[in-house]
Coordinates of C-alpha atoms and ligand atoms in Angstrom, one line a residue:
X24 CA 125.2 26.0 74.9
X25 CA 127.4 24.9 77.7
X26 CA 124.8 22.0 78.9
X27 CA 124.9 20.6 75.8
X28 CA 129.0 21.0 76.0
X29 CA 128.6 18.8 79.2
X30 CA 126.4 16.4 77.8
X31 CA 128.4 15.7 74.5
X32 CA 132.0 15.4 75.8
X33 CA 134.6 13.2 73.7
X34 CA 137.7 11.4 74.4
X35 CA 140.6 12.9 72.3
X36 CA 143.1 11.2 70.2
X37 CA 146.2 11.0 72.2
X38 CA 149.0 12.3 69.6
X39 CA 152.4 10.2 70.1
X40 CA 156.2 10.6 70.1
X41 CA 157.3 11.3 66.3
X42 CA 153.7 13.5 65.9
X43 CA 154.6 16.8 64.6
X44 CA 153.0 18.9 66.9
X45 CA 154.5 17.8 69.8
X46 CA 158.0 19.5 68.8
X47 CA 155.7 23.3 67.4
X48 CA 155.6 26.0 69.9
X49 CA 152.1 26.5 70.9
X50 CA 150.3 29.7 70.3
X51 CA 149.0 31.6 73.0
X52 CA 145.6 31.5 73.6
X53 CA 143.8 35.6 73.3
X54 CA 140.2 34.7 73.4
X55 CA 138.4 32.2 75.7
X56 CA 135.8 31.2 72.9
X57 CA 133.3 28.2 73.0
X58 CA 135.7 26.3 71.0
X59 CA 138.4 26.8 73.9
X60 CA 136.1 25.8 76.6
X61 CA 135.1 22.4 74.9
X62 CA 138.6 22.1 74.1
X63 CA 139.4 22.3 78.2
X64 CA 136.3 20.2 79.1
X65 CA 137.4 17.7 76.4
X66 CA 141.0 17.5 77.5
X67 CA 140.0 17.0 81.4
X68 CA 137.8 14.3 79.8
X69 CA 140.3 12.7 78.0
X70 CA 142.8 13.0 81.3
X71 CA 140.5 11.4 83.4
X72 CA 139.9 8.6 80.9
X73 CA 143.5 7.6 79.9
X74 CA 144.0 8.0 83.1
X75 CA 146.5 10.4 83.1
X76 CA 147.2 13.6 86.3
X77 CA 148.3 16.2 83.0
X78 CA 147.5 17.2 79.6
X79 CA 148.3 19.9 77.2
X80 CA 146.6 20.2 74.1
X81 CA 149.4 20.0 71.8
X82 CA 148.7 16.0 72.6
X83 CA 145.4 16.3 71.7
X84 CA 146.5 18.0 68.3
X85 CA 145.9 21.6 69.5
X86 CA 148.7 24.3 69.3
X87 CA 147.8 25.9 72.1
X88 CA 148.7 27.1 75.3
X89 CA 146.4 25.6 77.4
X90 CA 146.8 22.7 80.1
X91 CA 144.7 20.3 82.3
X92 CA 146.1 19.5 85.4
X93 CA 144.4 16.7 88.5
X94 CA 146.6 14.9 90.5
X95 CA 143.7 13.2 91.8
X96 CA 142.0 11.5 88.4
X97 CA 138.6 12.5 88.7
X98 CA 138.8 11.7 92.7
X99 CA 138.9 15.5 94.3
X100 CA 137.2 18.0 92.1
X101 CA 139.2 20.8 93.8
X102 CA 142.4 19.7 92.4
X103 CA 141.5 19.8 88.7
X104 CA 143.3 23.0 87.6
X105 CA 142.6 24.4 84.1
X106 CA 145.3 26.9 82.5
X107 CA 145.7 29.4 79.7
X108 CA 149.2 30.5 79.0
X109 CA 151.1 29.1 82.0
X110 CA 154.3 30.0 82.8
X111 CA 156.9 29.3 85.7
X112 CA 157.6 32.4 87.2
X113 CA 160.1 31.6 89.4
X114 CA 161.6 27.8 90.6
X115 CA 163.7 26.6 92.8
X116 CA 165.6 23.6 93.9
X117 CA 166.0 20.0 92.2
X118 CA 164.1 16.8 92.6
X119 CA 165.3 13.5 90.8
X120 CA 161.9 11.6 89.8
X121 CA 160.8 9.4 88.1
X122 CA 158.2 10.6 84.7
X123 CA 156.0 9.5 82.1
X124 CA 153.5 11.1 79.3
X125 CA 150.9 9.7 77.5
X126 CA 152.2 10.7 74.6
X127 CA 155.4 8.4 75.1
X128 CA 153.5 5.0 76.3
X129 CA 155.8 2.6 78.3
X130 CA 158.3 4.9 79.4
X131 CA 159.2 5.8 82.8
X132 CA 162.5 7.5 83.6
X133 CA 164.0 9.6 86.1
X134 CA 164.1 13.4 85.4
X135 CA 165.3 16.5 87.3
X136 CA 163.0 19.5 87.7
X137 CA 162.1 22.1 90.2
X138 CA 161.3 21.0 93.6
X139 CA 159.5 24.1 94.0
X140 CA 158.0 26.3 91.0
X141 CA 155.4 29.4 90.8
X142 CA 152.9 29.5 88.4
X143 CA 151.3 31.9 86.4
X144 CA 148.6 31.6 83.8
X145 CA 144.9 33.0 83.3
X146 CA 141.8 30.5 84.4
X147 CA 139.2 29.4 82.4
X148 CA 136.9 32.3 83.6
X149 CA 139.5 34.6 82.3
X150 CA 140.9 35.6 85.9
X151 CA 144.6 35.7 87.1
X152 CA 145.8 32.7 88.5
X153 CA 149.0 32.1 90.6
X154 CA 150.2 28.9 92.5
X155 CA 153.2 28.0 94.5
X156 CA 153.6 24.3 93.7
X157 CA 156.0 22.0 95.1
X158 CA 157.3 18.4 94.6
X159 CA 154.8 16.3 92.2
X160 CA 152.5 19.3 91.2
X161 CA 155.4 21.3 90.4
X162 CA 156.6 18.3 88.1
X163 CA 153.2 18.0 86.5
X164 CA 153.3 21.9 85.9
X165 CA 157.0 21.7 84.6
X166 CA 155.9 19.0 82.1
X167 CA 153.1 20.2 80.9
X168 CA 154.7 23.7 80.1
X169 CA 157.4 21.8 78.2
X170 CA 154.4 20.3 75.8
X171 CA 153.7 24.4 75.0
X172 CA 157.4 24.7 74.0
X173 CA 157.8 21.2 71.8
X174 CA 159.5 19.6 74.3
X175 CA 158.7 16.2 75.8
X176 CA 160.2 14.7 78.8
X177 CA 162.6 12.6 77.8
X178 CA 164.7 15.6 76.3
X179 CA 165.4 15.4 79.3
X180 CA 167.5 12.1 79.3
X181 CA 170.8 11.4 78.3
X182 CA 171.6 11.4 74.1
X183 CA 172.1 7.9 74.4
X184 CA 168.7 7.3 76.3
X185 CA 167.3 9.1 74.1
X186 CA 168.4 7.4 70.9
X187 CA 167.1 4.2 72.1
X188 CA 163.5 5.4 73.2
X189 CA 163.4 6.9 69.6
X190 CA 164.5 3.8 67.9
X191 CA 161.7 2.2 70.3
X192 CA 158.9 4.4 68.5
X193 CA 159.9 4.0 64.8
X194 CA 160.5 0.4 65.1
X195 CA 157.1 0.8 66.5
X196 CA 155.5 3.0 64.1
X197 CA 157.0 0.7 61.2
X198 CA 155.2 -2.4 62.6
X199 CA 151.8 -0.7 62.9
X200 CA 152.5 -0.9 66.4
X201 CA 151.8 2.2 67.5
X202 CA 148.3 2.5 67.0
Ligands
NI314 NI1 153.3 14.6 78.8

């Protein structure tokens, strides 16, 4: 079963801002099932691809609490971290950075987050996994755990910023543009 999951991989649809399931609260996930492993394996597949150094499956159409995580692309394989139910457990400090998502193409602004964060989640195996992460990995972390809670990163912005990046998508969605 899982060679032929490793054979038969797929690139995902990346959903994109004004897509309903990136604003839903994503369900936890109770079971590591077949279907959650290709889901993982498909979403660090996708990642790599886009290139992108996160991914939570709410952008890939999936309500659930899982993310993919490699700030290397595909480079290192010990940096690719898969999670179940992550959760900042405890943060601290600010960092001023700049951010983007695939699921908000051509944007790049400067948000605040946690210079320093712990995380918690369960692995793919089903084990415990903590992590102290600091500076870009505790970004990645802090963005992708937004995606779980409907939130993208440029709730982050200012109202007025963010009036404009939204007229930027349905201007964009109205033209066809978008896909
Ligand atoms: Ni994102």
């Amino acid at each position: 079963m899982m060679e032929q999951i490793e054979k038969d991989l797929t690139i995902m649809e990346i959903m994109i801002y004004g897509c309903p399931v990136l604003k839903e609260k994503a369900a936890r996930v109770t079971d590591i099932t077949d279907d959650v492993i290709r889901l993982a394996q498909d979403m660090v597949f996708t990642m790599q691809a886009a290139p992108g150094i996160g991914l939570a499956a709410p952008q890939v159409n999936r309500s659930l609490r899982l993310i993919t995580i490699d700030l290397s692309v595909g480079e290192k394989e010990e940096q690719l971290i898969v999670l179940l139910n992550p959760e900042v457990v405890e943060h601290e400090g600010k960092a001023f950075m700049e951010e983007g998502c695939l699921s908000v193409p051509e944007v790049n602004e400067k948000v605040t987050r946690p210079a320093r964060a712990v995380i918690q989640g369960t692995t793919l195996d089903g084990n415990d996994f903590a992590l102290e992460a600091r500076d870009l990995l505790a970004r990645v972390f802090c963005h992708e755990i937004d995606h779980l809670n409907g939130k993208l990163f440029i709730e982050h912005l200012s109202p007025l910023k963010q009036r404009l990046i939204k007229q930027k998508f349905k201007k964009m969605r109205e033209s066809g543009g978008a896909d």
